[in-house]
């Protein structure tokens, strides 16, 4: 991974992801710890100090972990909650992890980053009129390559690439495993994470990752609703409960759909505190996508169903909670969902 040649370190990234296929129970926790904490167990005695990893190795390890999550698919479910716990450590602010210095962004820094990013994507477009057709095609191809790579990462943003990598991995996890695996334990935490990152963080990588996670949270609601309405044969299964929507609608959660919706609206309108000095189009696009998915869920009545199901089941359980609801497996939930949808 330390090699500067892309074909070498990419091979290392792929090898790590294949190792996770061979022994996921052993490899995945080690890889997750390498990403979130920047340490690697030496595999010796318990008293041995872990190996500290350089920042660029952590970033590449995060890319490898992303491949692992995608490769394992639904088989990731047995590792999901432990993996989410570890990734949440990597989402902490720089002040909470002394080994990673915090970068103090100014309005001037943000404007320069935005201007240089735009210049990077534009390439030779200013002189494209004077180019021959072949050169124009090459210019367009170069632009497409740069757009697909996601743009440059500036030195002041490097330390936040770990936070962003953890957010990307969390987004991939919740879209890979069923919501009954993670929503009861981490649903409200993930919602809170999105809200706080979008409201308080100023750096692009973290804000983009948080906006993507918000989008995928609403995608989970949409996925669960489609699974329930389209697969009536499995409707009696307790895993068919709209758990993510129930977390969003829960009156006991301070960080709920109302607050997430307001945060996303502020980001799109440019009125939020973190976004007051500059505008990042990628963050705005992901926020708008999240709002579009949410609007569809609201129009289709998915949140209304989740709210009714949650209220009805909690009323029938004096010690109510989402974990109790899962254990209940009440057929009433299934009937109510199908009556309303």
XYZ file of C-alpha atoms in Angstrom:
341
model
C 0.000 0.000 0.000
C 2.954 2.348 0.487
C 3.973 2.089 -3.165
C 3.391 5.243 -5.176
C 2.485 3.277 -8.335
C -1.282 2.920 -8.550
C -1.183 -0.556 -10.100
C 0.841 -1.776 -7.107
C -1.199 -0.324 -4.245
C -4.483 -1.131 -6.013
C -3.340 -4.757 -6.123
C -2.708 -4.505 -2.381
C -6.214 -3.123 -1.842
C -7.734 -5.994 -3.834
C -5.628 -8.537 -1.935
C -6.905 -7.256 1.412
C -10.493 -7.576 0.206
C -9.854 -11.167 -0.916
C -8.267 -11.996 2.449
C -11.557 -10.950 4.032
C -13.283 -13.576 1.872
C -10.919 -16.254 3.199
C -11.360 -15.456 6.896
C -13.863 -12.602 7.414
C -14.227 -13.139 11.161
C -10.515 -12.443 11.622
C -9.745 -9.960 8.848
C -12.751 -7.593 8.911
C -12.315 -6.408 12.553
C -8.573 -5.849 12.007
C -9.196 -3.919 8.802
C -11.941 -1.835 10.430
C -9.639 -0.966 13.340
C -6.897 0.026 10.895
C -9.318 2.434 9.216
C -10.986 3.949 12.266
C -8.093 4.073 14.742
C -5.045 4.023 12.478
C -3.555 1.058 14.343
C -2.750 -2.512 13.336
C -2.377 -5.360 15.788
C 1.009 -7.058 15.561
C -0.590 -10.415 16.325
C 1.812 -11.115 19.185
C 1.388 -11.014 22.933
C -1.346 -8.893 24.455
C 1.257 -6.451 25.808
C 2.666 -5.635 22.377
C 1.897 -2.118 21.235
C -0.023 -1.884 17.935
C 1.588 -0.611 14.769
C 0.655 3.003 13.978
C -0.339 3.503 10.361
C 0.399 6.506 8.203
C -2.512 8.581 6.989
C -2.255 7.478 3.355
C -2.286 3.820 4.453
C -5.459 4.448 6.452
C -7.120 6.026 3.426
C -6.217 3.044 1.237
C -7.363 0.640 3.944
C -10.732 2.440 3.930
C -10.981 1.857 0.195
C -10.201 -1.818 0.759
C -12.868 -2.076 3.469
C -15.367 -0.562 1.046
C -14.538 -3.339 -1.437
C -14.965 -5.927 1.334
C -18.442 -4.638 2.189
C -19.518 -4.716 -1.444
C -18.057 -8.193 -2.061
C -19.678 -9.836 0.956
C -23.166 -8.530 0.256
C -25.862 -9.954 2.538
C -23.278 -12.249 4.178
C -21.973 -9.123 5.917
C -24.979 -9.169 8.260
C -23.211 -11.210 10.959
C -20.392 -8.635 11.103
C -22.490 -5.511 10.544
C -23.051 -4.233 14.098
C -19.456 -4.721 15.218
C -18.282 -3.056 12.028
C -20.632 -0.095 12.520
C -19.408 0.331 16.110
C -15.814 0.532 14.929
C -16.564 2.885 12.053
C -18.382 5.250 14.413
C -15.064 5.646 16.245
C -13.503 6.809 12.978
C -16.267 9.396 12.564
C -15.203 11.293 15.677
C -14.049 14.873 15.308
C -10.355 15.649 15.092
C -10.362 17.231 18.564
C -11.412 13.904 20.080
C -8.494 12.061 18.489
C -5.300 13.898 19.547
C -3.082 11.962 17.102
C -4.918 13.588 14.196
C -4.531 17.376 14.110
C -7.523 19.538 13.339
C -7.483 21.851 10.333
C -8.883 25.331 10.839
C -10.661 26.263 7.645
C -11.194 29.876 6.754
C -13.500 31.363 4.169
C -10.468 32.100 1.989
C -9.333 28.450 2.186
C -12.766 27.272 1.106
C -12.938 29.655 -1.824
C -9.476 28.638 -3.031
C -10.389 24.952 -2.787
C -13.545 25.552 -4.797
C -11.753 27.615 -7.456
C -8.937 25.092 -7.863
C -11.398 22.208 -8.030
C -13.323 23.962 -10.785
C -10.089 24.623 -12.648
C -9.139 20.937 -12.298
C -12.391 19.799 -13.907
C -12.376 22.408 -16.672
C -8.895 21.363 -17.934
C -8.407 22.812 -21.461
C -12.007 23.904 -21.975
C -11.072 27.594 -22.286
C -9.129 26.919 -25.472
C -11.330 24.120 -26.792
C -12.548 26.262 -29.715
C -9.077 26.263 -31.267
C -8.583 22.495 -30.922
C -8.920 19.928 -33.688
C -11.670 17.311 -33.387
C -9.288 14.597 -32.114
C -7.956 16.952 -29.488
C -11.501 17.892 -28.470
C -12.327 14.198 -28.006
C -9.234 13.717 -25.868
C -10.124 16.804 -23.842
C -13.643 15.455 -23.216
C -12.291 12.035 -22.280
C -9.885 13.604 -19.801
C -12.738 15.571 -18.234
C -14.831 12.419 -17.833
C -11.940 10.597 -16.156
C -11.466 13.476 -13.722
C -15.183 13.674 -12.953
C -15.361 9.937 -12.223
C -12.419 10.096 -9.826
C -14.268 12.659 -7.719
C -11.821 15.503 -7.914
C -8.621 16.379 -6.053
C -8.043 16.028 -2.316
C -6.298 19.055 -0.842
C -3.705 18.921 1.915
C -5.980 20.690 4.396
C -8.621 18.002 3.759
C -6.430 14.918 4.081
C -7.016 14.355 7.792
C -10.762 14.359 7.184
C -10.561 11.681 4.497
C -10.712 9.050 7.264
C -13.986 10.483 8.598
C -15.315 10.542 5.058
C -14.154 6.968 4.398
C -15.948 5.750 7.513
C -19.137 7.539 6.428
C -18.916 5.962 2.965
C -18.479 2.511 4.508
C -21.474 3.092 6.801
C -23.571 4.099 3.777
C -22.582 0.926 1.962
C -23.350 -1.254 4.994
C -26.898 -0.008 5.495
C -27.664 -0.509 1.816
C -26.172 -4.013 1.880
C -27.680 -5.645 4.966
C -31.351 -5.812 6.054
C -32.517 -2.988 8.293
C -33.564 -5.404 11.060
C -29.846 -6.121 11.559
C -28.668 -2.556 12.247
C -31.686 -0.247 12.743
C -32.623 -1.363 16.290
C -29.074 -0.836 17.531
C -27.721 1.995 15.397
C -30.608 3.609 13.517
C -30.936 6.673 15.729
C -27.145 7.036 16.003
C -26.741 7.116 12.217
C -29.468 9.753 11.912
C -27.766 11.869 14.588
C -24.421 11.451 12.827
C -25.839 12.810 9.557
C -27.427 15.803 11.236
C -24.395 16.799 13.290
C -21.931 16.408 10.401
C -24.057 18.515 8.057
C -24.683 21.166 10.702
C -21.259 21.416 12.305
C -18.588 20.273 9.838
C -17.079 22.693 7.337
C -14.848 20.388 5.295
C -16.003 18.884 2.006
C -15.156 15.180 2.460
C -17.150 14.821 5.684
C -20.118 16.845 4.435
C -20.269 14.805 1.239
C -20.112 11.563 3.211
C -22.847 12.709 5.600
C -25.098 13.760 2.725
C -24.593 10.357 1.097
C -25.439 8.596 4.371
C -28.624 10.675 4.698
C -29.601 9.695 1.167
C -29.034 6.005 1.890
C -31.054 6.201 5.129
C -34.068 7.296 3.099
C -33.217 4.661 0.497
C -33.435 2.038 3.244
C -36.945 3.291 4.071
C -37.875 2.969 0.408
C -36.331 -0.506 0.139
C -38.133 -1.765 3.250
C -41.476 -0.411 2.035
C -41.104 -2.092 -1.349
C -40.125 -5.384 0.250
C -43.191 -5.318 2.492
C -45.696 -4.312 -0.187
C -44.319 -6.545 -2.944
C -43.657 -9.702 -0.976
C -46.830 -10.558 0.889
C -45.701 -14.142 1.383
C -42.931 -12.940 3.691
C -45.040 -10.302 5.385
C -45.421 -12.314 8.573
C -41.668 -12.349 9.034
C -40.522 -9.995 11.780
C -37.729 -8.768 9.481
C -40.375 -7.125 7.284
C -41.052 -4.373 9.829
C -40.220 -0.868 8.513
C -37.614 -0.375 11.228
C -35.636 2.504 9.715
C -38.812 4.485 9.079
C -39.908 3.747 12.641
C -36.609 5.127 13.955
C -37.082 8.272 11.888
C -40.655 8.735 13.133
C -40.011 7.830 16.771
C -41.128 10.550 19.153
C -38.544 9.361 21.681
C -35.664 10.235 19.329
C -34.506 13.853 19.459
C -32.706 13.305 16.177
C -35.549 12.239 13.918
C -36.936 12.791 10.434
C -38.142 16.301 11.248
C -34.664 17.461 12.221
C -32.934 15.599 9.381
C -35.391 17.072 6.872
C -34.776 20.609 8.178
C -31.003 20.075 8.048
C -31.104 18.858 4.453
C -33.330 21.792 3.442
C -30.885 24.230 5.008
C -27.988 22.628 3.151
C -29.772 22.870 -0.192
C -30.781 26.485 0.417
C -27.305 27.429 1.651
C -28.595 28.752 4.981
C -26.779 26.304 7.230
C -23.894 27.503 9.385
C -21.212 25.201 7.959
C -22.141 26.089 4.416
C -22.242 29.870 4.882
C -18.807 30.581 3.428
C -18.919 28.471 0.305
C -21.040 26.049 -1.648
C -20.051 22.476 -2.585
C -22.188 21.252 -5.515
C -21.572 17.566 -4.720
C -22.933 17.967 -1.180
C -25.945 19.923 -2.401
C -26.695 17.290 -5.054
C -26.666 14.456 -2.517
C -28.820 16.456 -0.103
C -31.314 17.140 -2.885
C -31.366 13.442 -3.801
C -32.115 12.584 -0.164
C -34.974 15.102 -0.110
C -36.399 13.703 -3.346
C -36.423 10.162 -1.965
C -37.956 11.374 1.281
C -40.681 13.249 -0.601
C -41.583 10.054 -2.460
C -41.713 8.105 0.829
C -43.998 10.737 2.372
C -46.285 10.870 -0.688
C -46.618 7.081 -0.686
C -47.531 7.071 3.013
C -44.534 5.031 4.172
C -43.855 7.255 7.177
C -47.519 7.282 8.126
C -47.538 3.486 8.154
C -44.335 3.331 10.189
C -45.695 5.843 12.705
C -48.945 3.924 13.141
C -47.186 0.585 13.451
C -44.739 1.982 15.998
C -47.453 3.686 18.050
C -49.724 0.619 18.046
C -47.008 -1.806 19.041
C -45.528 0.487 21.677
C -48.977 0.913 23.226
C -49.247 -2.857 23.529
C -45.803 -3.081 25.197
C -45.336 -1.250 28.486
C -41.573 -1.589 28.081
C -41.833 -0.664 24.437
C -38.890 -0.195 22.163
C -37.813 -1.267 18.722
C -36.020 -4.329 20.098
C -39.259 -5.398 21.831
C -41.167 -4.847 18.617
C -38.863 -7.169 16.709
C -39.220 -9.843 19.337
C -43.004 -9.481 19.280
C -43.494 -10.350 15.637
C -47.084 -9.202 16.039
C -49.261 -10.149 13.064
C -51.158 -6.899 13.649
C -48.211 -5.007 12.150
C -48.438 -6.984 8.927
C -52.194 -6.501 8.614
C -51.963 -2.771 9.286
C -49.227 -2.260 6.737
C -51.180 -3.991 3.975
C -54.445 -2.275 4.855
C -52.819 1.156 4.635
C -50.654 0.520 1.562
